[in-house]
């Protein structure tokens, strides 16, 4: 377990609403809650930036976090992320924000404290660009975008 430095910015978290935690021993994601003041109606096509009431400081540049949709909300209700995936840099110390996008056909009400997305810590390899004129030949070469066929 990694000790993730966390600030609780909204006092309702850890009191009225549980702090993010892994739902099962094998869970990869910590569910993030919508720490809005009142239920929020998201119209079809609408995107809204939602505060989570938390900030984290990962500090280690060998790690990052990603914010991903919850599959139930995304598949059943069309509630996904306006940025598709949120990337949290290891040096970011501000509040975690979730861009919620209603890509569905129906208005969706986000309740106060509802779990709207999940945070996943991931390892990162930072690269230094090693500039070269030639690459060693690979089997694929520059082929891509369906180059290997459809089926
Ligand atoms: O869903 C998200 C995505 C990003 N962030 C925060 C953490 C991240 O470290 C910072 C910057 O994100 P990113 O680099 O993706 O955005 P940018 O548009 O490149 O902004 P910047 O110029 O600040 O890097 O915003 C969130 O809180 N939620
Ligand atoms: Mg950036």
GROMACS .gro file of N, CA and C and ligand atoms in nm:
model
  482
    1UNK      N    1   0.084  -0.121   0.000
    1UNK     CA    2   0.000   0.000   0.000
    1UNK      C    3   0.087   0.124   0.000
    2UNK      N    4   0.049   0.217  -0.084
    2UNK     CA    5   0.123   0.343  -0.096
    2UNK      C    6   0.052   0.447  -0.009
    3UNK      N    7   0.130   0.523   0.067
    3UNK     CA    8   0.071   0.628   0.151
    3UNK      C    9   0.049   0.753   0.067
    4UNK      N   10  -0.075   0.780   0.036
    4UNK     CA   11  -0.108   0.893  -0.051
    4UNK      C   12  -0.143   1.015   0.035
    5UNK      N   13  -0.058   1.118   0.024
    5UNK     CA   14  -0.083   1.240   0.101
    5UNK      C   15  -0.215   1.302   0.052
    6UNK      N   16  -0.305   1.323   0.144
    6UNK     CA   17  -0.441   1.366   0.107
    6UNK      C   18  -0.489   1.477   0.202
    7UNK      N   19  -0.547   1.580   0.142
    7UNK     CA   20  -0.612   1.684   0.222
    7UNK      C   21  -0.762   1.673   0.203
    8UNK      N   22  -0.834   1.677   0.313
    8UNK     CA   23  -0.981   1.679   0.306
    8UNK      C   24  -1.023   1.826   0.300
    9UNK      N   25  -1.074   1.867   0.186
    9UNK     CA   26  -1.111   2.008   0.167
    9UNK      C   27  -1.257   2.031   0.202
   10UNK      N   28  -1.336   1.927   0.198
   10UNK     CA   29  -1.477   1.939   0.230
   10UNK      C   30  -1.505   1.854   0.355
   11UNK      N   31  -1.540   1.920   0.466
   11UNK     CA   32  -1.555   1.849   0.594
   11UNK      C   33  -1.667   1.744   0.594
   12UNK      N   34  -1.752   1.747   0.493
   12UNK     CA   35  -1.857   1.643   0.486
   12UNK      C   36  -1.795   1.507   0.453
   13UNK      N   37  -1.673   1.512   0.393
   13UNK     CA   38  -1.604   1.386   0.361
   13UNK      C   39  -1.540   1.331   0.487
   14UNK      N   40  -1.561   1.204   0.512
   14UNK     CA   41  -1.510   1.143   0.635
   14UNK      C   42  -1.608   1.160   0.750
   15UNK      N   43  -1.717   1.230   0.724
   15UNK     CA   44  -1.821   1.251   0.826
   15UNK      C   45  -1.954   1.201   0.768
   16UNK      N   46  -2.017   1.289   0.689
   16UNK     CA   47  -2.144   1.253   0.626
   16UNK      C   48  -2.125   1.149   0.515
   17UNK      N   49  -2.011   1.159   0.447
   17UNK     CA   50  -1.981   1.068   0.336
   17UNK      C   51  -1.846   1.001   0.361
   18UNK      N   52  -1.838   0.871   0.334
   18UNK     CA   53  -1.711   0.802   0.357
   18UNK      C   54  -1.600   0.855   0.266
   19UNK      N   55  -1.478   0.851   0.318
   19UNK     CA   56  -1.362   0.884   0.236
   19UNK      C   57  -1.344   0.778   0.129
   20UNK      N   58  -1.279   0.814   0.018
   20UNK     CA   59  -1.255   0.711  -0.085
   20UNK      C   60  -1.181   0.592  -0.025
   21UNK      N   61  -1.223   0.474  -0.063
   21UNK     CA   62  -1.154   0.354  -0.017
   21UNK      C   63  -1.175   0.247  -0.123
   22UNK      N   64  -1.091   0.143  -0.118
   22UNK     CA   65  -1.106   0.034  -0.214
   22UNK      C   66  -1.225  -0.051  -0.172
   23UNK      N   67  -1.318  -0.073  -0.265
   23UNK     CA   68  -1.443  -0.142  -0.233
   23UNK      C   69  -1.418  -0.288  -0.198
   24UNK      N   70  -1.318  -0.349  -0.260
   24UNK     CA   71  -1.283  -0.490  -0.233
   24UNK      C   72  -1.130  -0.497  -0.228
   25UNK      N   73  -1.076  -0.605  -0.172
   25UNK     CA   74  -0.930  -0.614  -0.162
   25UNK      C   75  -0.860  -0.603  -0.297
   26UNK      N   76  -0.928  -0.645  -0.403
   26UNK     CA   77  -0.864  -0.641  -0.535
   26UNK      C   78  -0.899  -0.520  -0.617
   27UNK      N   79  -0.970  -0.424  -0.561
   27UNK     CA   80  -1.011  -0.307  -0.640
   27UNK      C   81  -0.892  -0.223  -0.681
   28UNK      N   82  -0.899  -0.168  -0.801
   28UNK     CA   83  -0.791  -0.082  -0.851
   28UNK      C   84  -0.821   0.065  -0.827
   29UNK      N   85  -0.948   0.097  -0.813
   29UNK     CA   86  -0.986   0.238  -0.808
   29UNK      C   87  -1.048   0.280  -0.675
   30UNK      N   88  -1.022   0.406  -0.642
   30UNK     CA   89  -1.086   0.470  -0.527
   30UNK      C   90  -1.198   0.557  -0.582
   31UNK      N   91  -1.320   0.533  -0.539
   31UNK     CA   92  -1.431   0.611  -0.592
   31UNK      C   93  -1.429   0.755  -0.540
   32UNK      N   94  -1.449   0.847  -0.632
   32UNK     CA   95  -1.452   0.989  -0.598
   32UNK      C   96  -1.597   1.035  -0.592
   33UNK      N   97  -1.626   1.122  -0.496
   33UNK     CA   98  -1.764   1.166  -0.475
   33UNK      C   99  -1.787   1.308  -0.526
   34UNK      N  100  -1.908   1.333  -0.567
   34UNK     CA  101  -1.947   1.467  -0.613
   34UNK      C  102  -1.979   1.552  -0.490
   35UNK      N  103  -1.885   1.638  -0.452
   35UNK     CA  104  -1.908   1.718  -0.331
   35UNK      C  105  -1.972   1.852  -0.369
   36UNK      N  106  -2.091   1.839  -0.426
   36UNK     CA  107  -2.169   1.956  -0.466
   36UNK      C  108  -2.257   1.998  -0.348
   37UNK      N  109  -2.309   2.119  -0.354
   37UNK     CA  110  -2.391   2.169  -0.243
   37UNK      C  111  -2.534   2.117  -0.253
   38UNK      N  112  -2.578   2.092  -0.375
   38UNK     CA  113  -2.715   2.041  -0.396
   38UNK      C  114  -2.713   1.951  -0.519
   39UNK      N  115  -2.814   1.864  -0.532
   39UNK     CA  116  -2.818   1.776  -0.649
   39UNK      C  117  -2.807   1.858  -0.778
   40UNK      N  118  -2.738   1.800  -0.872
   40UNK     CA  119  -2.707   1.874  -0.994
   40UNK      C  120  -2.765   1.799  -1.113
   41UNK      N  121  -2.845   1.869  -1.191
   41UNK     CA  122  -2.904   1.806  -1.309
   41UNK      C  123  -2.813   1.826  -1.428
   42UNK      N  124  -2.773   1.717  -1.489
   42UNK     CA  125  -2.686   1.724  -1.606
   42UNK      C  126  -2.771   1.688  -1.728
   43UNK      N  127  -2.792   1.788  -1.812
   43UNK     CA  128  -2.875   1.767  -1.932
   43UNK      C  129  -2.797   1.685  -2.036
   44UNK      N  130  -2.867   1.617  -2.127
   44UNK     CA  131  -2.797   1.545  -2.233
   44UNK      C  132  -2.700   1.640  -2.307
   45UNK      N  133  -2.578   1.597  -2.322
   45UNK     CA  134  -2.478   1.678  -2.393
   45UNK      C  135  -2.403   1.774  -2.304
   46UNK      N  136  -2.451   1.794  -2.181
   46UNK     CA  137  -2.388   1.893  -2.092
   46UNK      C  138  -2.265   1.837  -2.021
   47UNK      N  139  -2.168   1.924  -1.997
   47UNK     CA  140  -2.047   1.888  -1.923
   47UNK      C  141  -2.033   1.982  -1.804
   48UNK      N  142  -1.998   1.928  -1.690
   48UNK     CA  143  -1.986   2.011  -1.569
   48UNK      C  144  -1.864   1.966  -1.489
   49UNK      N  145  -1.786   2.066  -1.443
   49UNK     CA  146  -1.669   2.034  -1.360
   49UNK      C  147  -1.716   2.022  -1.216
   50UNK      N  148  -1.687   1.908  -1.156
   50UNK     CA  149  -1.742   1.877  -1.023
   50UNK      C  150  -1.630   1.860  -0.921
   51UNK      N  151  -1.639   1.931  -0.809
   51UNK     CA  152  -1.536   1.919  -0.705
   51UNK      C  153  -1.550   1.787  -0.630
   52UNK      N  154  -1.437   1.735  -0.586
   52UNK     CA  155  -1.439   1.607  -0.512
   52UNK      C  156  -1.415   1.627  -0.363
   53UNK      N  157  -1.380   1.750  -0.324
   53UNK     CA  158  -1.356   1.777  -0.182
   53UNK      C  159  -1.223   1.726  -0.130
   54UNK      N  160  -1.137   1.685  -0.222
   54UNK     CA  161  -1.008   1.626  -0.183
   54UNK      C  162  -0.896   1.683  -0.267
   55UNK      N  163  -0.778   1.695  -0.207
   55UNK     CA  164  -0.658   1.714  -0.289
   55UNK      C  165  -0.558   1.607  -0.248
   56UNK      N  166  -0.476   1.568  -0.344
   56UNK     CA  167  -0.371   1.469  -0.316
   56UNK      C  168  -0.239   1.527  -0.365
   57UNK      N  169  -0.131   1.482  -0.304
   57UNK     CA  170   0.003   1.518  -0.352
   57UNK      C  171   0.081   1.387  -0.365
   58UNK      N  172   0.096   1.344  -0.488
   58UNK     CA  173   0.161   1.214  -0.513
   58UNK      C  174   0.311   1.225  -0.487
   59UNK      N  175   0.369   1.335  -0.526
   59UNK     CA  176   0.509   1.373  -0.501
   59UNK      C  177   0.610   1.292  -0.584
   60UNK      N  178   0.593   1.162  -0.593
   60UNK     CA  179   0.687   1.075  -0.664
   60UNK      C  180   0.660   1.084  -0.815
   61UNK      N  181   0.760   1.132  -0.893
   61UNK     CA  182   0.739   1.149  -1.037
   61UNK      C  183   0.732   1.014  -1.110
   62UNK      N  184   0.756   0.907  -1.039
   62UNK     CA  185   0.740   0.774  -1.096
   62UNK      C  186   0.597   0.722  -1.084
   63UNK      N  187   0.509   0.808  -1.036
   63UNK     CA  188   0.367   0.772  -1.023
   63UNK      C  189   0.280   0.884  -1.079
   64UNK      N  190   0.160   0.852  -1.116
   64UNK     CA  191   0.058   0.951  -1.150
   64UNK      C  192  -0.075   0.890  -1.107
   65UNK      N  193  -0.181   0.965  -1.126
   65UNK     CA  194  -0.313   0.906  -1.104
   65UNK      C  195  -0.397   0.936  -1.226
   66UNK      N  196  -0.488   0.848  -1.255
   66UNK     CA  197  -0.585   0.876  -1.361
   66UNK      C  198  -0.725   0.872  -1.301
   67UNK      N  199  -0.809   0.959  -1.355
   67UNK     CA  200  -0.951   0.957  -1.319
   67UNK      C  201  -1.024   0.889  -1.433
   68UNK      N  202  -1.096   0.785  -1.401
   68UNK     CA  203  -1.167   0.706  -1.502
   68UNK      C  204  -1.316   0.704  -1.469
   69UNK      N  205  -1.399   0.682  -1.571
   69UNK     CA  206  -1.543   0.671  -1.544
   69UNK      C  207  -1.572   0.546  -1.462
   70UNK      N  208  -1.685   0.545  -1.394
   70UNK     CA  209  -1.734   0.421  -1.334
   70UNK      C  210  -1.815   0.350  -1.443
   71UNK      N  211  -1.795   0.221  -1.456
   71UNK     CA  212  -1.854   0.153  -1.572
   71UNK      C  213  -2.006   0.154  -1.567
   72UNK      N  214  -2.064   0.142  -1.449
   72UNK     CA  215  -2.210   0.141  -1.439
   72UNK      C  216  -2.270   0.272  -1.485
   73UNK      N  217  -2.213   0.382  -1.438
   73UNK     CA  218  -2.265   0.514  -1.477
   73UNK      C  219  -2.245   0.537  -1.626
   74UNK      N  220  -2.130   0.497  -1.676
   74UNK     CA  221  -2.099   0.521  -1.817
   74UNK      C  222  -2.186   0.436  -1.908
   75UNK      N  223  -2.198   0.309  -1.876
   75UNK     CA  224  -2.270   0.218  -1.965
   75UNK      C  225  -2.421   0.235  -1.955
   76UNK      N  226  -2.471   0.248  -1.832
   76UNK     CA  227  -2.617   0.252  -1.815
   76UNK      C  228  -2.675   0.391  -1.832
   77UNK      N  229  -2.597   0.492  -1.792
   77UNK     CA  230  -2.654   0.628  -1.789
   77UNK      C  231  -2.582   0.727  -1.880
   78UNK      N  232  -2.473   0.686  -1.943
   78UNK     CA  233  -2.402   0.776  -2.034
   78UNK      C  234  -2.323   0.883  -1.961
   79UNK      N  235  -2.296   0.861  -1.831
   79UNK     CA  236  -2.220   0.961  -1.755
   79UNK      C  237  -2.072   0.922  -1.759
   80UNK      N  238  -1.998   0.994  -1.840
   80UNK     CA  239  -1.855   0.967  -1.857
   80UNK      C  240  -1.779   1.098  -1.830
   81UNK      N  241  -1.656   1.105  -1.876
   81UNK     CA  242  -1.573   1.222  -1.845
   81UNK      C  243  -1.559   1.312  -1.968
   82UNK      N  244  -1.570   1.442  -1.946
   82UNK     CA  245  -1.558   1.538  -2.056
   82UNK      C  246  -1.420   1.534  -2.119
   83UNK      N  247  -1.320   1.495  -2.041
   83UNK     CA  248  -1.185   1.482  -2.096
   83UNK      C  249  -1.151   1.335  -2.123
   84UNK      N  250  -1.250   1.251  -2.120
   84UNK     CA  251  -1.237   1.106  -2.144
   84UNK      C  252  -1.158   1.037  -2.034
   85UNK      N  253  -1.037   1.087  -2.007
   85UNK     CA  254  -0.956   1.037  -1.895
   85UNK      C  255  -0.893   1.160  -1.830
   86UNK      N  256  -0.894   1.166  -1.699
   86UNK     CA  257  -0.825   1.275  -1.628
   86UNK      C  258  -0.688   1.227  -1.585
   87UNK      N  259  -0.588   1.307  -1.609
   87UNK     CA  260  -0.452   1.272  -1.567
   87UNK      C  261  -0.409   1.364  -1.454
   88UNK      N  262  -0.371   1.306  -1.342
   88UNK     CA  263  -0.330   1.384  -1.226
   88UNK      C  264  -0.178   1.373  -1.213
   89UNK      N  265  -0.111   1.486  -1.233
   89UNK     CA  266   0.035   1.488  -1.226
   89UNK      C  267   0.082   1.470  -1.082
   90UNK      N  268   0.203   1.416  -1.069
   90UNK     CA  269   0.254   1.389  -0.934
   90UNK      C  270   0.279   1.517  -0.855
   91UNK      N  271   0.290   1.631  -0.926
   91UNK     CA  272   0.316   1.757  -0.855
   91UNK      C  273   0.190   1.842  -0.838
   92UNK      N  274   0.075   1.790  -0.876
   92UNK     CA  275  -0.050   1.865  -0.862
   92UNK      C  276  -0.098   1.860  -0.717
   93UNK      N  277  -0.131   1.976  -0.664
   93UNK     CA  278  -0.174   1.984  -0.524
   93UNK      C  279  -0.312   2.045  -0.508
   94UNK      N  280  -0.375   2.076  -0.621
   94UNK     CA  281  -0.507   2.139  -0.614
   94UNK      C  282  -0.616   2.036  -0.591
   95UNK      N  283  -0.737   2.085  -0.582
   95UNK     CA  284  -0.851   1.994  -0.562
   95UNK      C  285  -0.867   1.901  -0.684
   96UNK      N  286  -0.895   1.776  -0.658
   96UNK     CA  287  -0.926   1.684  -0.768
   96UNK      C  288  -1.063   1.723  -0.823
   97UNK      N  289  -1.067   1.744  -0.953
   97UNK     CA  290  -1.192   1.785  -1.017
   97UNK      C  291  -1.231   1.678  -1.119
   98UNK      N  292  -1.359   1.656  -1.131
   98UNK     CA  293  -1.407   1.557  -1.228
   98UNK      C  294  -1.494   1.628  -1.332
   99UNK      N  295  -1.455   1.615  -1.457
   99UNK     CA  296  -1.535   1.671  -1.566
   99UNK      C  297  -1.639   1.566  -1.603
  100UNK      N  298  -1.763   1.593  -1.567
  100UNK     CA  299  -1.871   1.495  -1.593
  100UNK      C  300  -1.944   1.534  -1.719
  101UNK      N  301  -1.956   1.440  -1.808
  101UNK     CA  302  -2.021   1.462  -1.938
  101UNK      C  303  -2.138   1.365  -1.950
  102UNK      N  304  -2.255   1.421  -1.974
  102UNK     CA  305  -2.371   1.337  -2.000
  102UNK      C  306  -2.380   1.314  -2.151
  103UNK      N  307  -2.326   1.201  -2.194
  103UNK     CA  308  -2.330   1.170  -2.336
  103UNK      C  309  -2.455   1.090  -2.371
  104UNK      N  310  -2.544   1.073  -2.273
  104UNK     CA  311  -2.667   0.996  -2.295
  104UNK      C  312  -2.780   1.082  -2.349
  105UNK      N  313  -2.900   1.022  -2.351
  105UNK     CA  314  -3.019   1.088  -2.409
  105UNK      C  315  -3.108   1.149  -2.302
  106UNK      N  316  -3.080   1.115  -2.176
  106UNK     CA  317  -3.169   1.158  -2.067
  106UNK      C  318  -3.096   1.246  -1.967
  107UNK      N  319  -3.174   1.335  -1.904
  107UNK     CA  320  -3.119   1.415  -1.795
  107UNK      C  321  -3.078   1.322  -1.682
  108UNK      N  322  -2.962   1.349  -1.622
  108UNK     CA  323  -2.915   1.265  -1.511
  108UNK      C  324  -2.891   1.354  -1.391
  109UNK      N  325  -2.944   1.313  -1.277
  109UNK     CA  326  -2.924   1.392  -1.155
  109UNK      C  327  -2.807   1.334  -1.076
  110UNK      N  328  -2.707   1.417  -1.054
  110UNK     CA  329  -2.594   1.377  -0.969
  110UNK      C  330  -2.627   1.418  -0.827
  111UNK      N  331  -2.641   1.320  -0.740
  111UNK     CA  332  -2.676   1.349  -0.601
  111UNK      C  333  -2.553   1.397  -0.524
  112UNK      N  334  -2.578   1.470  -0.417
  112UNK     CA  335  -2.470   1.515  -0.329
  112UNK      C  336  -2.398   1.391  -0.274
  113UNK      N  337  -2.267   1.387  -0.290
  113UNK     CA  338  -2.189   1.276  -0.235
  113UNK      C  339  -2.190   1.150  -0.321
  114UNK      N  340  -2.255   1.157  -0.437
  114UNK     CA  341  -2.260   1.038  -0.524
  114UNK      C  342  -2.121   1.003  -0.577
  115UNK      N  343  -2.094   0.875  -0.588
  115UNK     CA  344  -1.965   0.831  -0.644
  115UNK      C  345  -1.972   0.844  -0.796
  116UNK      N  346  -1.892   0.935  -0.850
  116UNK     CA  347  -1.909   0.970  -0.992
  116UNK      C  348  -1.794   0.924  -1.081
  117UNK      N  349  -1.681   0.889  -1.022
  117UNK     CA  350  -1.566   0.851  -1.104
  117UNK      C  351  -1.469   0.779  -1.011
  118UNK      N  352  -1.360   0.730  -1.066
  118UNK     CA  353  -1.264   0.659  -0.980
  118UNK      C  354  -1.122   0.701  -1.009
  119UNK      N  355  -1.042   0.697  -0.904
  119UNK     CA  356  -0.903   0.740  -0.910
  119UNK      C  357  -0.813   0.616  -0.905
  120UNK      N  358  -0.723   0.606  -1.002
  120UNK     CA  359  -0.633   0.490  -1.010
  120UNK      C  360  -0.489   0.540  -1.013
  121UNK      N  361  -0.408   0.493  -0.922
  121UNK     CA  362  -0.265   0.528  -0.923
  121UNK      C  363  -0.194   0.440  -1.025
  122UNK      N  364  -0.107   0.501  -1.102
  122UNK     CA  365  -0.037   0.424  -1.206
  122UNK      C  366   0.113   0.458  -1.204
  123UNK      N  367   0.197   0.360  -1.239
  123UNK     CA  368   0.340   0.390  -1.252
  123UNK      C  369   0.368   0.468  -1.380
  124UNK      N  370   0.468   0.552  -1.373
  124UNK     CA  371   0.505   0.638  -1.486
  124UNK      C  372   0.653   0.622  -1.517
  125UNK      N  373   0.686   0.617  -1.645
  125UNK     CA  374   0.826   0.622  -1.687
  125UNK      C  375   0.845   0.753  -1.763
  126UNK      N  376   0.923   0.843  -1.708
  126UNK     CA  377   0.953   0.968  -1.779
  126UNK      C  378   1.065   0.940  -1.878
  127UNK      N  379   1.052   0.995  -1.998
  127UNK     CA  380   1.149   0.966  -2.105
  127UNK      C  381   1.234   1.087  -2.137
  128UNK      N  382   1.357   1.060  -2.171
  128UNK     CA  383   1.446   1.162  -2.227
  128UNK      C  384   1.450   1.132  -2.376
  129UNK      N  385   1.436   1.231  -2.464
  129UNK     CA  386   1.435   1.205  -2.608
  129UNK      C  387   1.577   1.177  -2.655
  130UNK      N  388   1.601   1.057  -2.705
  130UNK     CA  389   1.732   1.021  -2.760
  130UNK      C  390   1.721   1.039  -2.912
  131UNK      N  391   1.763   1.155  -2.961
  131UNK     CA  392   1.743   1.190  -3.103
  131UNK      C  393   1.833   1.105  -3.192
  132UNK      N  394   1.773   1.050  -3.300
  132UNK     CA  395   1.848   0.968  -3.395
  132UNK      C  396   1.796   0.993  -3.535
  133UNK      N  397   1.874   0.960  -3.636
  133UNK     CA  398   1.830   0.975  -3.775
  133UNK      C  399   1.766   0.845  -3.825
  134UNK      N  400   1.805   0.735  -3.771
  134UNK     CA  401   1.757   0.603  -3.817
  134UNK      C  402   1.717   0.518  -3.699
  135UNK      N  403   1.607   0.440  -3.717
  135UNK     CA  404   1.572   0.339  -3.618
  135UNK      C  405   1.616   0.203  -3.672
  136UNK      N  406   1.650   0.111  -3.584
  136UNK     CA  407   1.669  -0.028  -3.627
  136UNK      C  408   1.537  -0.076  -3.685
  137UNK      N  409   1.542  -0.150  -3.797
  137UNK     CA  410   1.420  -0.192  -3.867
  137UNK      C  411   1.335  -0.284  -3.779
  138UNK      N  412   1.205  -0.255  -3.776
  138UNK     CA  413   1.114  -0.344  -3.702
  138UNK      C  414   1.019  -0.410  -3.801
  139UNK      N  415   0.951  -0.516  -3.761
  139UNK     CA  416   0.860  -0.585  -3.851
  139UNK      C  417   0.747  -0.493  -3.896
  140UNK      N  418   0.694  -0.410  -3.806
  140UNK     CA  419   0.582  -0.321  -3.839
  140UNK      C  420   0.626  -0.200  -3.918
  141UNK      N  421   0.743  -0.150  -3.889
  141UNK     CA  422   0.785  -0.025  -3.953
  141UNK      C  423   0.687   0.086  -3.922
  142UNK      N  424   0.645   0.161  -4.025
  142UNK     CA  425   0.555   0.274  -4.004
  142UNK      C  426   0.408   0.235  -4.021
  143UNK      N  427   0.380   0.105  -4.040
  143UNK     CA  428   0.242   0.062  -4.062
  143UNK      C  429   0.160   0.075  -3.935
  144UNK      N  430   0.040   0.129  -3.949
  144UNK     CA  431  -0.048   0.143  -3.834
  144UNK      C  432  -0.190   0.168  -3.880
  145UNK      N  433  -0.277   0.203  -3.789
  145UNK     CA  434  -0.415   0.242  -3.821
  145UNK      C  435  -0.484   0.137  -3.907
  146UNK      N  436  -0.477   0.011  -3.864
  146UNK     CA  437  -0.545  -0.096  -3.936
  146UNK      C  438  -0.454  -0.171  -4.033
  147UNK      N  439  -0.327  -0.140  -4.030
  147UNK     CA  440  -0.229  -0.200  -4.121
  147UNK      C  441  -0.230  -0.353  -4.117
  148UNK      N  442  -0.259  -0.412  -4.001
  148UNK     CA  443  -0.253  -0.559  -3.991
  148UNK      C  444  -0.384  -0.623  -4.032
  149UNK      N  445  -0.481  -0.547  -4.081
  149UNK     CA  446  -0.607  -0.605  -4.127
  149UNK      C  447  -0.715  -0.592  -4.023
  150UNK      N  448  -0.838  -0.631  -4.062
  150UNK     CA  449  -0.953  -0.605  -3.978
  150UNK      C  450  -0.984  -0.720  -3.883
  151UNK      N  451  -0.992  -0.841  -3.937
  151UNK     CA  452  -1.038  -0.953  -3.853
  151UNK      C  453  -0.921  -1.020  -3.782
  152LIG     O1  454  -0.978   1.529  -1.474
  152LIG     C1  455  -0.885   1.600  -1.430
  152LIG     C2  456  -0.771   1.631  -1.505
  152LIG     C3  457  -0.675   1.713  -1.448
  152LIG     N1  458  -0.689   1.760  -1.321
  152LIG     C4  459  -0.583   1.841  -1.261
  152LIG     C5  460  -0.465   1.756  -1.218
  152LIG     C6  461  -0.364   1.773  -1.327
  152LIG     O2  462  -0.233   1.754  -1.278
  152LIG     C7  463  -0.393   1.915  -1.370
  152LIG     C8  464  -0.352   1.943  -1.511
  152LIG     O3  465  -0.413   1.850  -1.595
  152LIG     P1  466  -0.367   1.834  -1.748
  152LIG     O4  467  -0.219   1.842  -1.758
  152LIG     O5  468  -0.435   1.716  -1.804
  152LIG     O6  469  -0.438   1.963  -1.810
  152LIG     P2  470  -0.377   2.078  -1.901
  152LIG     O7  471  -0.490   2.127  -1.980
  152LIG     O8  472  -0.254   2.031  -1.973
  152LIG     O9  473  -0.341   2.188  -1.791
  152LIG     P3  474  -0.197   2.236  -1.738
  152LIG    O10  475  -0.152   2.334  -1.839
  152LIG    O11  476  -0.226   2.295  -1.604
  152LIG    O12  477  -0.107   2.116  -1.729
  152LIG    O13  478  -0.534   1.932  -1.356
  152LIG     C9  479  -0.799   1.726  -1.246
  152LIG    O14  480  -0.816   1.767  -1.130
  152LIG     N2  481  -0.896   1.648  -1.303
  153LIG    MG1  482  -0.079   1.959  -1.868
   0.00000   0.00000   0.00000
